mmCIF file of C-alpha atoms (C1' of nucleotides) in Angstrom:
data_model
loop_
_atom_site.group_PDB
_atom_site.id
_atom_site.type_symbol
_atom_site.label_atom_id
_atom_site.label_comp_id
_atom_site.label_asym_id
_atom_site.label_seq_id
_atom_site.Cartn_x
_atom_site.Cartn_y
_atom_site.Cartn_z
ATOM 1 C CA MET A 1 75.998 234.465 72.050
ATOM 2 C CA GLY A 2 77.405 232.476 75.378
ATOM 3 C CA ARG A 3 74.681 229.137 76.179
ATOM 4 C CA VAL A 4 72.107 229.604 78.807
ATOM 5 C CA PRO A 5 72.875 227.782 81.633
ATOM 6 C CA CYS A 6 70.447 225.277 82.970
ATOM 7 C CA CYS A 7 69.241 226.853 86.042
ATOM 8 C CA GLU A 8 70.089 229.543 87.752
ATOM 9 C CA LYS A 9 73.253 228.910 89.429
ATOM 10 C CA VAL A 10 72.208 230.878 92.342
ATOM 11 C CA GLY A 11 71.652 229.531 95.971
ATOM 12 C CA LEU A 12 71.320 225.737 95.181
ATOM 13 C CA LYS A 13 72.461 222.969 97.155
ATOM 14 C CA LYS A 14 75.443 221.455 95.516
ATOM 15 C CA GLY A 15 76.883 218.354 96.889
ATOM 16 C CA PRO A 16 75.871 214.736 98.111
ATOM 17 C CA TRP A 17 72.973 214.298 98.473
ATOM 18 C CA THR A 18 70.672 213.766 102.161
ATOM 19 C CA PRO A 19 68.343 211.170 102.115
ATOM 20 C CA ASP A 20 65.554 213.628 103.149
ATOM 21 C CA GLU A 21 66.400 215.203 99.532
ATOM 22 C CA ASP A 22 66.165 211.804 97.835
ATOM 23 C CA LYS A 23 63.186 210.943 99.416
ATOM 24 C CA LYS A 24 61.435 213.537 98.196
ATOM 25 C CA LEU A 25 62.679 213.570 94.523
ATOM 26 C CA LEU A 26 61.544 209.384 94.536
ATOM 27 C CA ASP A 27 58.266 210.530 95.883
ATOM 28 C CA TYR A 28 58.169 213.038 93.276
ATOM 29 C CA VAL A 29 59.068 211.154 90.480
ATOM 30 C CA ARG A 30 57.371 208.113 91.685
ATOM 31 C CA LYS A 31 53.858 210.015 91.352
ATOM 32 C CA HIS A 32 54.397 211.830 88.859
ATOM 33 C CA GLY A 33 57.277 211.007 86.615
ATOM 34 C CA HIS A 34 60.205 213.508 85.969
ATOM 35 C CA GLY A 35 58.712 215.514 83.003
ATOM 36 C CA ASN A 36 61.241 217.858 82.548
ATOM 37 C CA TRP A 37 63.632 218.039 84.614
ATOM 38 C CA ARG A 38 64.336 221.800 84.724
ATOM 39 C CA SER A 39 61.182 222.086 86.740
ATOM 40 C CA VAL A 40 60.989 218.861 89.114
ATOM 41 C CA PRO A 41 63.364 221.070 92.108
ATOM 42 C CA ALA A 42 60.415 223.434 92.252
ATOM 43 C CA LYS A 43 58.109 220.768 92.230
ATOM 44 C CA ALA A 44 59.138 218.756 94.413
ATOM 45 C CA GLY A 45 60.688 221.131 96.935
ATOM 46 C CA LEU A 46 64.503 220.747 96.554
ATOM 47 C CA GLU A 47 66.699 223.285 96.038
ATOM 48 C CA ARG A 48 68.791 221.595 93.631
ATOM 49 C CA CYS A 49 69.339 221.873 89.643
ATOM 50 C CA GLY A 50 67.324 219.787 87.347
ATOM 51 C CA LYS A 51 70.671 218.157 85.916
ATOM 52 C CA SER A 52 71.129 217.296 89.580
ATOM 53 C CA CYS A 53 68.096 215.284 89.596
ATOM 54 C CA ARG A 54 68.189 213.644 86.964
ATOM 55 C CA LEU A 55 71.555 212.284 87.820
ATOM 56 C CA ARG A 56 70.645 211.382 91.150
ATOM 57 C CA TRP A 57 67.955 210.247 89.141
ATOM 58 C CA ILE A 58 69.630 207.822 87.009
ATOM 59 C CA ASN A 59 72.789 207.398 88.558
ATOM 60 C CA TYR A 60 70.813 205.935 92.037
ATOM 61 C CA LEU A 61 67.225 206.315 93.003
ATOM 62 C CA LYS A 62 65.959 204.335 89.469
ATOM 63 C CA PRO A 63 64.706 201.316 90.312
ATOM 64 C CA GLY A 64 66.027 198.209 89.194
ATOM 65 C CA ILE A 65 69.728 200.101 89.468
ATOM 66 C CA LYS A 66 72.013 196.695 91.085
ATOM 67 C CA ARG A 67 74.990 198.366 92.785
ATOM 68 C CA GLY A 68 78.019 197.065 94.331
ATOM 69 C CA ASN A 69 80.536 194.094 93.346
ATOM 70 C CA PHE A 70 80.807 193.813 89.551
ATOM 71 C CA SER A 71 81.314 189.529 88.942
ATOM 72 C CA ALA A 72 83.111 187.647 86.537
ATOM 73 C CA GLU A 73 81.046 187.693 83.661
ATOM 74 C CA GLU A 74 80.152 191.936 84.384
ATOM 75 C CA ASP A 75 84.029 192.023 84.314
ATOM 76 C CA ARG A 76 84.268 190.414 80.697
ATOM 77 C CA THR A 77 81.738 191.940 79.071
ATOM 78 C CA ILE A 78 83.157 195.284 80.230
ATOM 79 C CA ILE A 79 86.328 194.871 78.598
ATOM 80 C CA GLN A 80 84.834 193.371 75.650
ATOM 81 C CA LEU A 81 83.284 196.312 75.054
ATOM 82 C CA HIS A 82 85.846 198.822 75.298
ATOM 83 C CA ALA A 83 88.094 196.944 73.530
ATOM 84 C CA LEU A 84 85.561 197.413 70.687
ATOM 85 C CA LEU A 85 83.471 200.539 71.479
ATOM 86 C CA GLY A 86 86.060 202.466 73.678
ATOM 87 C CA ASN A 87 84.479 205.013 76.412
ATOM 88 C CA ARG A 88 81.149 204.660 75.081
ATOM 89 C CA TRP A 89 79.844 204.093 78.412
ATOM 90 C CA SER A 90 76.451 204.627 77.698
ATOM 91 C CA ILE A 91 76.679 201.992 74.828
ATOM 92 C CA ILE A 92 78.337 199.707 76.942
ATOM 93 C CA ALA A 93 75.887 200.099 80.070
ATOM 94 C CA ALA A 94 73.252 199.024 78.073
ATOM 95 C CA HIS A 95 74.532 195.907 77.681
ATOM 96 C CA LEU A 96 74.421 195.175 81.422
ATOM 97 C CA PRO A 97 71.488 195.458 82.750
ATOM 98 C CA GLN A 98 71.391 197.048 85.906
ATOM 99 C CA ARG A 99 74.265 198.723 85.576
ATOM 100 C CA THR A 100 74.662 202.611 84.824
ATOM 101 C CA ASP A 101 77.367 204.356 82.767
ATOM 102 C CA ASN A 102 78.875 206.251 85.398
ATOM 103 C CA GLU A 103 79.351 203.200 87.979
ATOM 104 C CA ILE A 104 80.690 201.159 84.692
ATOM 105 C CA LYS A 105 82.728 204.272 83.925
ATOM 106 C CA ASN A 106 84.279 204.268 87.685
ATOM 107 C CA TYR A 107 84.698 200.462 87.997
ATOM 108 C CA TRP A 108 86.960 201.158 84.662
ATOM 109 C CA ASN A 109 88.701 203.865 86.080
ATOM 110 C CA THR A 110 89.638 202.666 89.560
ATOM 111 C CA ASN A 111 89.277 198.872 88.452
ATOM 112 C CA ILE A 112 89.818 197.262 85.510
ATOM 113 C CA LYS A 113 92.215 200.065 83.384
ATOM 114 C CA LYS A 114 94.949 199.123 86.682
ATOM 115 C CA ARG A 115 94.486 195.522 86.002
ATOM 116 C CA LEU A 116 95.441 196.122 82.543
ATOM 117 C CA ILE A 117 98.351 197.865 82.818
ATOM 118 C CA ARG A 118 99.434 196.246 85.622
ATOM 119 C CA MET A 119 99.398 192.664 83.507
ATOM 120 C CA GLY A 120 101.099 194.716 80.553
ATOM 121 C CA LEU A 121 98.041 196.459 78.308
ATOM 122 C CA ASP A 122 97.164 199.469 77.025
ATOM 123 C CA PRO A 123 94.389 200.444 78.484
ATOM 124 C CA ILE A 124 93.028 202.146 75.240
ATOM 125 C CA THR A 125 94.468 200.293 72.299
ATOM 126 C CA HIS A 126 94.011 196.704 74.445
ATOM 127 C CA LYS A 127 97.184 195.758 73.332
ATOM 128 C CA THR A 128 100.720 194.919 75.335
ATOM 129 C CA ILE A 129 101.781 198.029 75.262
ATOM 130 C CA LYS A 130 105.449 196.476 73.539
ATOM 131 C CA GLN A 131 103.520 196.409 70.465
ATOM 132 C CA ASN A 132 101.833 199.065 70.354
ATOM 133 C CA THR A 133 103.404 201.353 68.414
ATOM 134 C CA PHE A 134 103.025 202.320 65.151
ATOM 135 C CA GLU A 135 104.810 199.447 63.047
ATOM 136 C CA PRO A 136 103.623 198.683 60.166
ATOM 137 C CA PHE A 137 101.554 195.449 59.762
ATOM 138 C CA GLY A 138 102.951 192.908 57.160
ATOM 139 C CA VAL A 139 107.097 192.889 58.212
ATOM 140 C CA GLY A 140 106.716 189.283 58.833
ATOM 141 C CA HIS A 141 105.453 188.549 61.874
ATOM 142 C CA ASP A 142 102.460 186.461 63.235
ATOM 143 C CA GLN A 143 101.556 189.050 66.232
ATOM 144 C CA SER A 144 100.857 191.858 63.608
ATOM 145 C CA LYS A 145 98.717 189.681 61.529
ATOM 146 C CA ASP A 146 97.154 188.310 65.109
ATOM 147 C CA THR A 147 96.660 192.594 65.606
ATOM 148 C CA THR A 148 94.945 192.657 62.077
ATOM 149 C CA ASN A 149 92.369 190.267 62.959
ATOM 150 C CA ILE A 150 91.501 191.580 66.560
ATOM 151 C CA SER A 151 91.275 195.174 64.959
ATOM 152 C CA HIS A 152 88.875 193.878 61.731
ATOM 153 C CA VAL A 153 86.653 191.489 64.833
ATOM 154 C CA ALA A 154 86.713 194.991 66.731
ATOM 155 C CA GLN A 155 86.055 196.818 64.135
ATOM 156 C CA TRP A 156 82.785 194.482 63.205
ATOM 157 C CA GLU A 157 81.647 193.798 67.002
ATOM 158 C CA GLY A 158 81.434 197.251 67.610
ATOM 159 C CA ALA A 159 79.267 197.710 64.373
ATOM 160 C CA ARG A 160 77.247 194.911 65.477
ATOM 161 C CA LEU A 161 77.001 196.783 69.118
ATOM 162 C CA GLU A 162 76.079 200.239 67.673
ATOM 163 C CA ALA A 163 73.746 199.130 65.247
ATOM 164 C CA GLU A 164 71.475 196.629 68.471
ATOM 165 C CA ALA A 165 71.789 199.395 71.024
ATOM 166 C CA ARG A 166 69.879 201.423 67.727
ATOM 167 C CA GLY A 167 67.563 198.155 66.954
ATOM 168 C CA SER A 168 67.009 198.452 71.208
ATOM 169 C CA GLN A 169 66.025 202.296 70.996
ATOM 170 C CA LEU A 170 63.345 201.729 67.769
ATOM 171 C CA GLN A 171 62.084 198.939 69.620
ATOM 172 C CA VAL A 172 61.672 200.835 72.714
ATOM 173 C CA ILE A 173 59.335 203.489 70.010
ATOM 174 C CA GLY A 174 57.664 200.600 68.931
ATOM 175 C CA SER A 175 58.752 199.689 65.179
ATOM 176 C CA GLY A 176 57.827 196.072 65.011
ATOM 177 C CA SER A 177 60.432 195.596 62.157
ATOM 178 C CA SER A 178 62.960 196.336 64.106
ATOM 179 C CA GLN A 179 61.668 194.158 67.054
ATOM 180 C CA LEU A 180 62.889 191.205 64.565
ATOM 181 C CA SER A 181 66.551 192.819 63.744
ATOM 182 C CA GLY A 182 66.922 193.677 67.566
ATOM 183 C CA LEU A 183 66.011 190.248 68.911
ATOM 184 C CA ILE A 184 68.018 188.833 66.249
ATOM 185 C CA LEU A 185 71.128 190.765 66.464
ATOM 186 C CA SER A 186 70.640 190.186 70.438
ATOM 187 C CA LYS A 187 70.922 186.830 69.506
ATOM 188 C CA ILE A 188 73.921 186.106 66.738
ATOM 189 C CA PRO A 189 77.653 185.897 66.678
ATOM 190 C CA THR A 190 79.106 188.525 64.337
ATOM 191 C CA GLN A 191 82.449 188.008 63.253
ATOM 192 C CA PRO A 192 84.171 185.662 60.950
ATOM 193 C CA CYS A 193 86.096 182.832 61.851
ATOM 194 C CA LEU A 194 90.238 184.243 62.886
ATOM 195 C CA SER A 195 92.647 183.388 60.783
ATOM 196 C CA SER A 196 93.992 180.736 63.628
ATOM 197 C CA HIS A 197 91.012 178.923 62.700
ATOM 198 C CA SER A 198 89.709 176.332 60.262
ATOM 199 C CA VAL A 199 86.514 178.186 58.570
ATOM 200 C CA SER A 200 83.600 176.065 59.729
ATOM 201 C CA THR A 201 80.467 175.529 58.649
ATOM 202 C CA GLU A 202 78.896 177.305 62.292
ATOM 203 C CA HIS A 203 80.699 180.753 61.998
ATOM 204 C CA ASN A 204 80.522 181.069 58.635
ATOM 205 C CA THR A 205 76.243 180.747 59.437
ATOM 206 C CA ALA A 206 76.830 183.254 62.142
ATOM 207 C CA TYR A 207 78.772 185.518 59.593
ATOM 208 C CA ASN A 208 76.686 185.776 56.379
ATOM 209 C CA MET A 209 73.738 185.860 59.054
ATOM 210 C CA TYR A 210 75.745 189.563 60.524
ATOM 211 C CA ALA A 211 75.990 190.446 57.197
ATOM 212 C CA LEU A 212 71.648 190.081 57.241
ATOM 213 C CA VAL A 213 70.805 191.797 60.185
ATOM 214 C CA LEU A 214 73.394 194.480 59.359
ATOM 215 C CA ALA A 215 71.975 194.746 56.484
ATOM 216 C CA THR A 216 68.166 195.068 57.280
ATOM 217 C CA THR A 217 68.825 197.005 59.923
ATOM 218 C CA HIS A 218 71.396 199.535 59.146
ATOM 219 C CA ASP A 219 71.223 203.197 58.348
ATOM 220 C CA PHE A 220 73.917 203.202 55.474
ATOM 221 C CA ARG A 221 73.218 206.991 55.279
ATOM 222 C CA SER A 222 73.917 208.351 58.302
ATOM 223 C CA SER A 223 77.144 209.942 57.993
ATOM 224 C CA MET A 224 77.642 209.968 61.584
ATOM 225 C CA SER A 225 77.762 206.148 61.405
ATOM 226 C CA THR A 226 80.971 203.899 62.261
ATOM 227 C CA LEU A 227 78.900 201.263 60.774
ATOM 228 C CA SER A 228 79.742 200.199 57.432
ATOM 229 C CA ILE A 229 80.035 197.456 55.035
ATOM 230 C CA PRO A 230 83.712 195.874 54.568
ATOM 231 C CA THR A 231 84.537 193.428 51.535
ATOM 232 C CA LEU A 232 83.506 190.118 52.638
ATOM 233 C CA PRO A 233 86.401 187.137 50.947
ATOM 234 C CA ALA A 234 84.835 184.348 52.962
ATOM 235 C CA VAL A 235 81.385 185.382 52.002
ATOM 236 C CA SER A 236 81.852 183.884 47.954
ATOM 237 C CA ASN A 237 82.203 180.866 49.082
ATOM 238 C CA ILE A 238 79.404 180.765 51.026
ATOM 239 C CA PRO A 239 76.516 179.272 48.475
ATOM 240 C CA GLN A 240 73.606 180.434 49.676
ATOM 241 C CA MET A 241 75.175 184.703 50.191
ATOM 242 C CA LYS A 242 76.451 183.978 46.578
ATOM 243 C CA ASN A 243 74.110 186.860 45.610
ATOM 244 C CA THR A 244 74.289 188.998 48.211
ATOM 245 C CA GLU A 245 78.301 189.613 47.441
ATOM 246 C CA SER A 246 78.124 192.503 44.939
ATOM 247 C CA LEU A 247 75.409 194.117 47.683
ATOM 248 C CA LEU A 248 77.954 194.490 50.083
ATOM 249 C CA SER A 249 80.719 195.515 48.588
ATOM 250 C CA TYR A 250 78.364 198.391 48.559
ATOM 251 C CA LYS A 251 80.597 199.741 50.687
ATOM 252 C CA GLY A 252 82.587 202.566 48.820
ATOM 253 C CA ASP A 253 79.328 203.193 46.271
ATOM 254 C CA ASN A 254 77.564 206.429 46.387
ATOM 255 C CA ASN A 255 74.404 205.272 45.925
ATOM 256 C CA VAL A 256 74.130 203.153 48.426
ATOM 257 C CA MET A 257 70.919 204.736 49.782
ATOM 258 C CA GLY A 258 69.335 203.374 46.525
ATOM 259 C CA ALA A 259 70.282 199.982 46.586
ATOM 260 C CA SER A 260 69.030 200.081 50.696
ATOM 261 C CA SER A 261 65.699 198.188 49.551
ATOM 262 C CA GLN A 262 66.964 195.801 47.262
ATOM 263 C CA ILE A 263 69.271 194.707 49.554
ATOM 264 C CA LYS A 264 66.951 194.354 52.740
ATOM 265 C CA LYS A 265 64.840 192.203 49.826
ATOM 266 C CA VAL A 266 68.089 189.838 49.132
ATOM 267 C CA MET A 267 68.105 189.784 53.179
ATOM 268 C CA GLU A 268 65.294 189.121 54.004
ATOM 269 C CA GLY A 269 65.025 185.906 52.447
ATOM 270 C CA CYS A 270 68.004 184.827 53.404
ATOM 271 C CA VAL A 271 67.034 185.341 57.123
ATOM 272 C CA SER A 272 63.667 183.409 56.119
ATOM 273 C CA ASN A 273 65.917 180.228 54.725
ATOM 274 C CA LEU A 274 68.480 180.206 58.764
ATOM 275 C CA GLN A 275 67.513 177.393 60.464
ATOM 276 C CA ASP A 276 67.612 176.895 64.494
ATOM 277 C CA ASP A 277 70.011 175.537 64.995
ATOM 278 C CA ASP A 278 72.514 177.070 63.078
ATOM 279 C CA ILE A 279 71.438 179.989 65.082
ATOM 280 C CA MET A 280 72.309 178.075 68.540
ATOM 281 C CA VAL A 281 75.315 176.495 66.914
ATOM 282 C CA ALA A 282 76.744 179.562 65.780
ATOM 283 C CA VAL A 283 76.235 182.418 69.394
ATOM 284 C CA GLU A 284 78.252 179.400 71.439
ATOM 285 C CA ALA A 285 81.049 178.931 68.905
ATOM 286 C CA PHE A 286 81.124 182.499 69.335
ATOM 287 C CA ARG A 287 80.564 183.195 73.036
ATOM 288 C CA THR A 288 82.873 180.323 73.363
ATOM 289 C CA GLU A 289 85.865 181.749 71.562
ATOM 290 C CA ARG A 290 85.009 184.845 72.815
ATOM 291 C CA SER A 291 85.069 184.508 76.191
ATOM 292 C CA GLU A 292 87.996 181.206 76.565
ATOM 293 C CA SER A 293 90.192 184.462 75.597
ATOM 294 C CA ILE A 294 89.648 187.165 78.177
ATOM 295 C CA GLU A 295 89.306 184.351 80.650
ATOM 296 C CA GLU A 296 93.563 183.614 79.214
ATOM 297 C CA LEU A 297 94.007 186.828 79.498
ATOM 298 C CA PHE A 298 92.855 187.195 83.394
ATOM 299 C CA ASN A 299 94.312 182.981 83.991
ATOM 300 C CA GLU A 300 97.845 184.584 83.077
ATOM 301 C CA PRO A 301 100.421 184.947 85.243
ATOM 302 C CA THR A 302 101.853 188.438 86.755
ATOM 303 C CA SER A 303 104.435 189.198 88.676
ATOM 304 C CA LEU A 304 102.229 191.529 90.966
ATOM 305 C "C1'" DA B 1 97.839 207.637 117.734
ATOM 306 C "C1'" DA B 2 98.480 211.174 113.902
ATOM 307 C "C1'" DG B 3 100.015 212.685 109.817
ATOM 308 C "C1'" DG B 4 100.161 211.415 104.821
ATOM 309 C "C1'" DT B 5 98.789 209.320 100.818
ATOM 310 C "C1'" DG B 6 96.338 206.283 97.936
ATOM 311 C "C1'" DT B 7 91.424 204.774 96.318
ATOM 312 C "C1'" DG B 8 87.017 204.153 95.368
ATOM 313 C "C1'" DC B 9 82.886 206.549 94.371
ATOM 314 C "C1'" DA B 10 79.037 210.555 93.937
ATOM 315 C "C1'" DA B 11 78.403 214.505 92.249
ATOM 316 C "C1'" DC B 12 79.533 218.449 88.600
ATOM 317 C "C1'" DC B 13 80.569 220.188 85.001
ATOM 318 C "C1'" DG B 14 81.124 221.565 79.381
ATOM 319 C "C1'" DC B 15 80.235 220.259 75.537
ATOM 320 C "C1'" DG B 16 76.903 217.883 71.696
ATOM 321 C "C1'" DC B 17 73.081 216.833 69.576
ATOM 322 C "C1'" DA B 18 68.344 216.649 69.107
ATOM 323 C "C1'" DT B 19 63.909 218.835 68.999
ATOM 324 C "C1'" DT B 20 60.417 222.669 70.078
ATOM 325 C "C1'" DC B 21 59.513 227.184 68.328
ATOM 326 C "C1'" DA C 1 66.463 229.126 59.467
ATOM 327 C "C1'" DG C 2 67.903 229.292 63.298
ATOM 328 C "C1'" DA C 3 67.850 230.740 67.868
ATOM 329 C "C1'" DA C 4 66.241 228.873 72.402
ATOM 330 C "C1'" DT C 5 65.651 224.895 75.129
ATOM 331 C "C1'" DG C 6 66.430 220.392 76.989
ATOM 332 C "C1'" DC C 7 68.809 215.693 77.456
ATOM 333 C "C1'" DG C 8 72.517 212.888 77.327
ATOM 334 C "C1'" DC C 9 77.262 211.730 77.810
ATOM 335 C "C1'" DG C 10 82.221 211.496 78.688
ATOM 336 C "C1'" DG C 11 85.656 214.121 81.405
ATOM 337 C "C1'" DT C 12 86.813 215.372 85.796
ATOM 338 C "C1'" DT C 13 86.462 217.313 90.900
ATOM 339 C "C1'" DG C 14 86.226 216.647 95.505
ATOM 340 C "C1'" DC C 15 85.679 214.135 99.473
ATOM 341 C "C1'" DA C 16 85.175 210.373 102.978
ATOM 342 C "C1'" DC C 17 87.586 206.357 103.834
ATOM 343 C "C1'" DA C 18 91.350 202.928 104.555
ATOM 344 C "C1'" DC C 19 96.065 201.780 104.660
ATOM 345 C "C1'" DC C 20 100.844 203.068 105.062
ATOM 346 C "C1'" DT C 21 104.437 205.318 108.146
#
DNA sequence: AAGGTGTGCAACCGCGCATTC
DNA sequence: AGAATGCGCGGTTGCACACCT
């Protein structure tokens, strides 16, 4: 059986919205809320498809939407997130308050993507186009090492963002423990330091915190999730985490579900030992490092 | 000034997932 | 359990405007 169309399309208006239509939709949603979008057009007196109304509301009429030029900070955020998440515009948009996924998508396609190409970067992989080959890693030059690191970092950060998005969804429905996790997630940096840097206490603190938070919020049972805890060689260097090392290596274990409550227990104990200063130092270290690398990218002289 | 081309963006479309019945 | 329905997402299209020749 074929899919039923979202609405009876005959006689429905398409194309750009008029100010009058906008007003009708705005008035209706303000008074009654949108409820079931399918029923909105009839109730609001619009000859539009419900889906079209929903889109117009989300991308244009909803209060608090910011339009117009993207700031340098927003630029950076989009590039960073895209490098980690790919075209998952809704998740990216969740990290840019007041911007819609559609607007970010358009901005990417019309602006950032072209800029990256001009700079010799592949907008999909974010690697230089020259090195974007299937050449195996570890052939003996430094670039391959860096690429491995970047990819590893990307995996971590992507996982964090996914967990964060999940956390904020849960916050909306009012889960107390998720509020705490969401709060932590929004504040902490996530990845172990890059190999080019010496292992600092700050980074390890951050690294540990990330592992803790993941373990306390992530649903390991989800087969759809891209989030998994890789083996963390650095963890064993840190006294407070020694007990959890074996738990973190549960990634490849099929008994993950049974272990999750045990993980939680250990992790919660560790979280309570964290100092505010540790958090702040770690956050700063992470943000500075990431911002600078993006800044450098754009400050590189190009032959435009 | 007129026609052609490029660009940006709003809106549409189809699909997949979640929920309801 | 599975069909029906609704919603959200990402890809794509098409129009309006700007710029170029």
